[in-house]
Amino acid sequence: MIYADIIIDISSEKLDKTFQYRVPEELEQEIKVGMVVSIPFGNGNKIRKGYVIGLTDKPKVDPDRIKAISQCSSGQETTESRLIILAAWMRENYGSTMIQALKTVLPIQEKIRAKEKRYLCLNVSEEEGRKILEGLEKTRFKARTRLLRELLDKKRLEYTLAAKELGATSAVVGKMKEQGILRIEYDEIFRNSIDGKDIPREPALTLNREQEQAAEKILQEWERPEPRPVLLQGVTGSGKTQVYMRLIEEILAKGQQAVVLIPEIALTYQTVRRFYARFGEKVSVINSRQSQGERYDQFKRARGGGVQVMVGPRSALFTPFPDLGLIIIDEEHEPSYKSESTPRYHARETAIARAGIEHARVVLGSATPSLEAYSRAQSGEYGLVKLTARYGDRPMPQVSVIDLREELRGGNRSVLSRSLQEKMKERLEKKEQIMLFLNRRGYAGFVSCRSCGFVVKCPHCDVSLSEHNNGRLLCHYCGYETRKPQVCPQCGSPYIGGFKAGTQQIEKVVRDTFPGVRTLRMDFDTTRNKGSYEQILAAFAAHEADVLVGTQMIVKGHDFPDVTLVGVIAADLSLNAEDYRCGERTFQLLCQAVGRCGRGMKAGEAVIQTYHPEHYSIQASAAQDYQTFYEEEMSYRMLLDYPPASHMLAILGSGENEEVLTQAMHYLELYIYRIYREKDLHVIGPAYAAIGKVKDIYRQVIYLKHKEYKTLVRIKDQMEKYIEINSGFRKIYIQFDFS
Ligand SMILES: Nc1ncnc2c1ncn2[C@@H]1O[C@H](COP(=O)(O)OP(=O)(O)OP(=O)(O)O)[C@@H](O)[C@H]1O
Ligand SMILES: [Zn+2]
Ligand SMILES: [Zn+2]
């Protein structure tokens, strides 16, 4: 006997409620997860629509009390049912409950009332209305008379206007409604997320030869019976966006829709502008700063056919388009495409899975592809299409690498090397623009004692506190704040201070070095408010500043044609992270940073300041040489069995009680050895996670490495069951993280 877990009407009910139904024998072959079924529901056994979210042979209650499914409407697949199938895929491949997966995929299930406009409408015939008006004119009901006269004239009035101008109070309206003279109508207004007023429409640009050929090759791939995802590797400034737009046009012409994923909020302003200029009202955007209502509106518009192109971060992947034709992932290598909460999905793989369900296509774009994507393109699993030159034959920037140790030896203690200062002076004289990039977040780093080395840490989290502008110390994980100590708590030395090289500090140095220079700063502190990203970017684009100083958020994808110099203040900061990806991250960030200059008519140059000028990530990014970097990095991953040479599953355990956690993780380790005895599985740990404590919760981790993803998924499945039935795991929380 097969039983189906069913949710009823996902748009209005809470997802947590599932009901079990019996699958009649004649439907056993047919039934699948995601399918729409008809079921008797409630006391009256009224037939309702439900979605199958899981199948099992174990009844949850007495089998005699389980009702049977009446009918399954196969063939009639809906957008929701396809998204439910996707949720089931995510549950299986990333490890989570079905509810968690559904909530990720169908994020808006509670009814959020769309904003409504109310109208007053005449509810009687004109003739009848005139008669009533005659009668009313003889009475002292002035407001009612006025309102009826206006209604006879205009037939439909906006409620708020009528209230203001005609004194139609709710008492007046209520009375006339009661008498049947008027009725109230509602119009849903979908809050458009783009204010397109001042965005001029632009016709399609003519693609250059290389762009044209790239688009052509991708379209040819789509002609194949089983089109592969295509990696579009185009150097910075090669015009990948133009190729995307060409492809989107193709999709729209077929009556289908497209999703464009972009990595950062900072980017939406520019990208949305570009897409809006090209496709107008067909484009919408979602982002994490919108209210739930705003996002609901955009999804609803998408479902109803009011939008054909959705631009947004990771979560835009789940836009409920009726006939999705294309998913584009721009800056495919960005870490923000990986979710930090369960299910810890990666947008790249999930996009490919969704595309498989919807028969849609996937295009991944990057100047510096992730090792995962590039190795798959090498093996032929993805198609590979390249743009090798910048648009308009603009040269790639000239890059110089400056050894910061030499600077110190030469007596220069400024954060700006002599060479960078000279180049800045030159550019400022020519009235060109400059970007200075600091590879870290916030104002300043940790505070430490120069006598004994003591580092001030958060008492609740295993991280150092950062010093902020107001002289207070802040924990970026839990928000804990405290005053900066005057003397070292460990040895009493007064030489305790911050590592002062934050964006604010750099901005100050720039102002001191070049009196009269106009600067803008973009970092964690200056972008907290809604709209602040846009303001800073728009101001810089409008030449309201000569120098833009900022963290990672300034280097991604932006296109400022008058920037001719980029300075990287300290390239190594990201090399020191404890993560096997730090070489790749550094290379990508530096290439992107260098790629910001010389995009317009004037050639650009970049200065990379570093303590490790010989490091291959720095060398390769200075040469803008992806291939050499890839080969070097790949050999390191193979040597140490890191992804993509191998697959990795991190099992993260967290809990308040350190002893209970340690014990549970130990049991998990033993269990893994019990269920998998082959030598080809590497087990590392359990050990404390890189950050061993957050908000007083301890965190430990076990890493598994294996060549086959499927093997790790199987082990994860068994562990899930083991954890569920063993009481030792009640007080700890286990998460799975695949990479
Ligand atoms: N066919 C074209 N006609 C006119 N201008 C173009 C064309 N293609 C690209 N450009 C211009 O060249 C510049 C770079 O293009 P775009 O920003 O799309 O590059 P990109 O490949 O996305 O670069 P990055 O990876 O650095 O973001 C833009 O200013 C764009 O308007
Ligand atoms: Zn000390
Ligand atoms: Zn903390």
CSV table of C-alpha atoms and ligand atoms in Angstrom, one decimal, residues 205-208 211 234-244 267 270 274 330-331 366-368 387 390-392 394 555-561 592 595-596 599-600, ligand 1:
chain,number,residue,atom,x,y,z
A,205,LEU,CA,22.6,47.6,-29.4
A,206,THR,CA,24.2,46.0,-32.3
A,207,LEU,CA,26.3,43.1,-31.1
A,208,ASN,CA,29.9,43.0,-32.2
A,211,GLN,CA,29.2,38.7,-29.1
A,234,GLY,CA,33.9,36.7,-21.0
A,235,VAL,CA,36.7,39.0,-19.8
A,236,THR,CA,35.6,42.0,-17.8
A,237,GLY,CA,34.0,44.6,-20.0
A,238,SER,CA,33.4,42.2,-22.9
A,239,GLY,CA,29.7,42.8,-22.9
A,240,LYS,CA,28.2,39.7,-21.5
A,241,THR,CA,25.1,41.6,-20.6
A,242,GLN,CA,24.5,42.3,-24.3
A,243,VAL,CA,24.6,38.6,-25.0
A,244,TYR,CA,22.2,37.9,-22.2
A,267,LEU,CA,24.4,45.5,-8.5
A,270,GLN,CA,22.7,49.2,-12.5
A,274,ARG,CA,19.9,48.3,-18.1
A,330,ASP,CA,25.5,36.4,-13.9
A,331,GLU,CA,28.8,36.4,-12.0
A,366,SER,CA,31.6,35.1,-15.5
A,367,ALA,CA,35.0,36.6,-16.2
A,368,THR,CA,36.4,34.3,-13.6
A,387,LEU,CA,34.4,36.4,-25.1
A,390,ARG,CA,36.7,43.9,-24.4
A,391,TYR,CA,34.0,45.7,-26.3
A,392,GLY,CA,35.3,48.2,-28.8
A,394,ARG,CA,39.5,48.6,-25.5
A,555,VAL,CA,34.2,45.7,-7.4
A,556,LYS,CA,31.4,43.6,-8.7
A,557,GLY,CA,30.1,44.2,-12.2
A,558,HIS,CA,29.9,47.9,-12.0
A,559,ASP,CA,30.5,49.8,-15.2
A,560,PHE,CA,31.8,53.4,-14.7
A,561,PRO,CA,33.3,54.4,-18.1
A,592,GLN,CA,37.0,41.9,-10.8
A,595,GLY,CA,38.3,44.9,-14.4
A,596,ARG,CA,36.5,48.0,-13.2
A,599,ARG,CA,35.9,50.4,-19.6
A,600,GLY,CA,35.2,53.6,-21.5
B,1,LIG,N1,27.4,45.7,-28.6
B,1,LIG,C1,27.7,46.7,-27.9
B,1,LIG,N2,27.4,48.0,-28.3
B,1,LIG,C2,27.7,49.1,-27.6
B,1,LIG,N3,28.2,49.0,-26.3
B,1,LIG,C3,28.5,47.8,-25.8
B,1,LIG,C4,28.3,46.6,-26.5
B,1,LIG,N4,28.7,45.6,-25.8
B,1,LIG,C5,29.2,46.1,-24.6
B,1,LIG,N5,29.1,47.5,-24.6
B,1,LIG,C6,29.5,48.4,-23.6
B,1,LIG,O1,30.7,47.9,-23.0
B,1,LIG,C7,30.7,48.0,-21.6
B,1,LIG,C8,31.0,46.7,-20.9
B,1,LIG,O2,29.9,45.8,-21.1
B,1,LIG,P1,29.3,44.9,-19.9
B,1,LIG,O3,29.2,45.7,-18.7
B,1,LIG,O4,28.1,44.2,-20.4
B,1,LIG,O5,30.5,43.9,-19.7
B,1,LIG,P2,30.6,42.6,-18.8
B,1,LIG,O6,31.1,41.5,-19.7
B,1,LIG,O7,29.3,42.3,-18.1
B,1,LIG,O8,31.7,42.9,-17.8
B,1,LIG,P3,31.9,42.5,-16.3
B,1,LIG,O9,32.2,41.1,-16.2
B,1,LIG,O10,33.1,43.4,-15.9
B,1,LIG,O11,30.7,42.9,-15.6
B,1,LIG,C9,29.4,48.6,-21.2
B,1,LIG,O12,29.5,50.0,-21.0
B,1,LIG,C10,28.5,48.3,-22.4
B,1,LIG,O13,27.5,49.2,-22.6
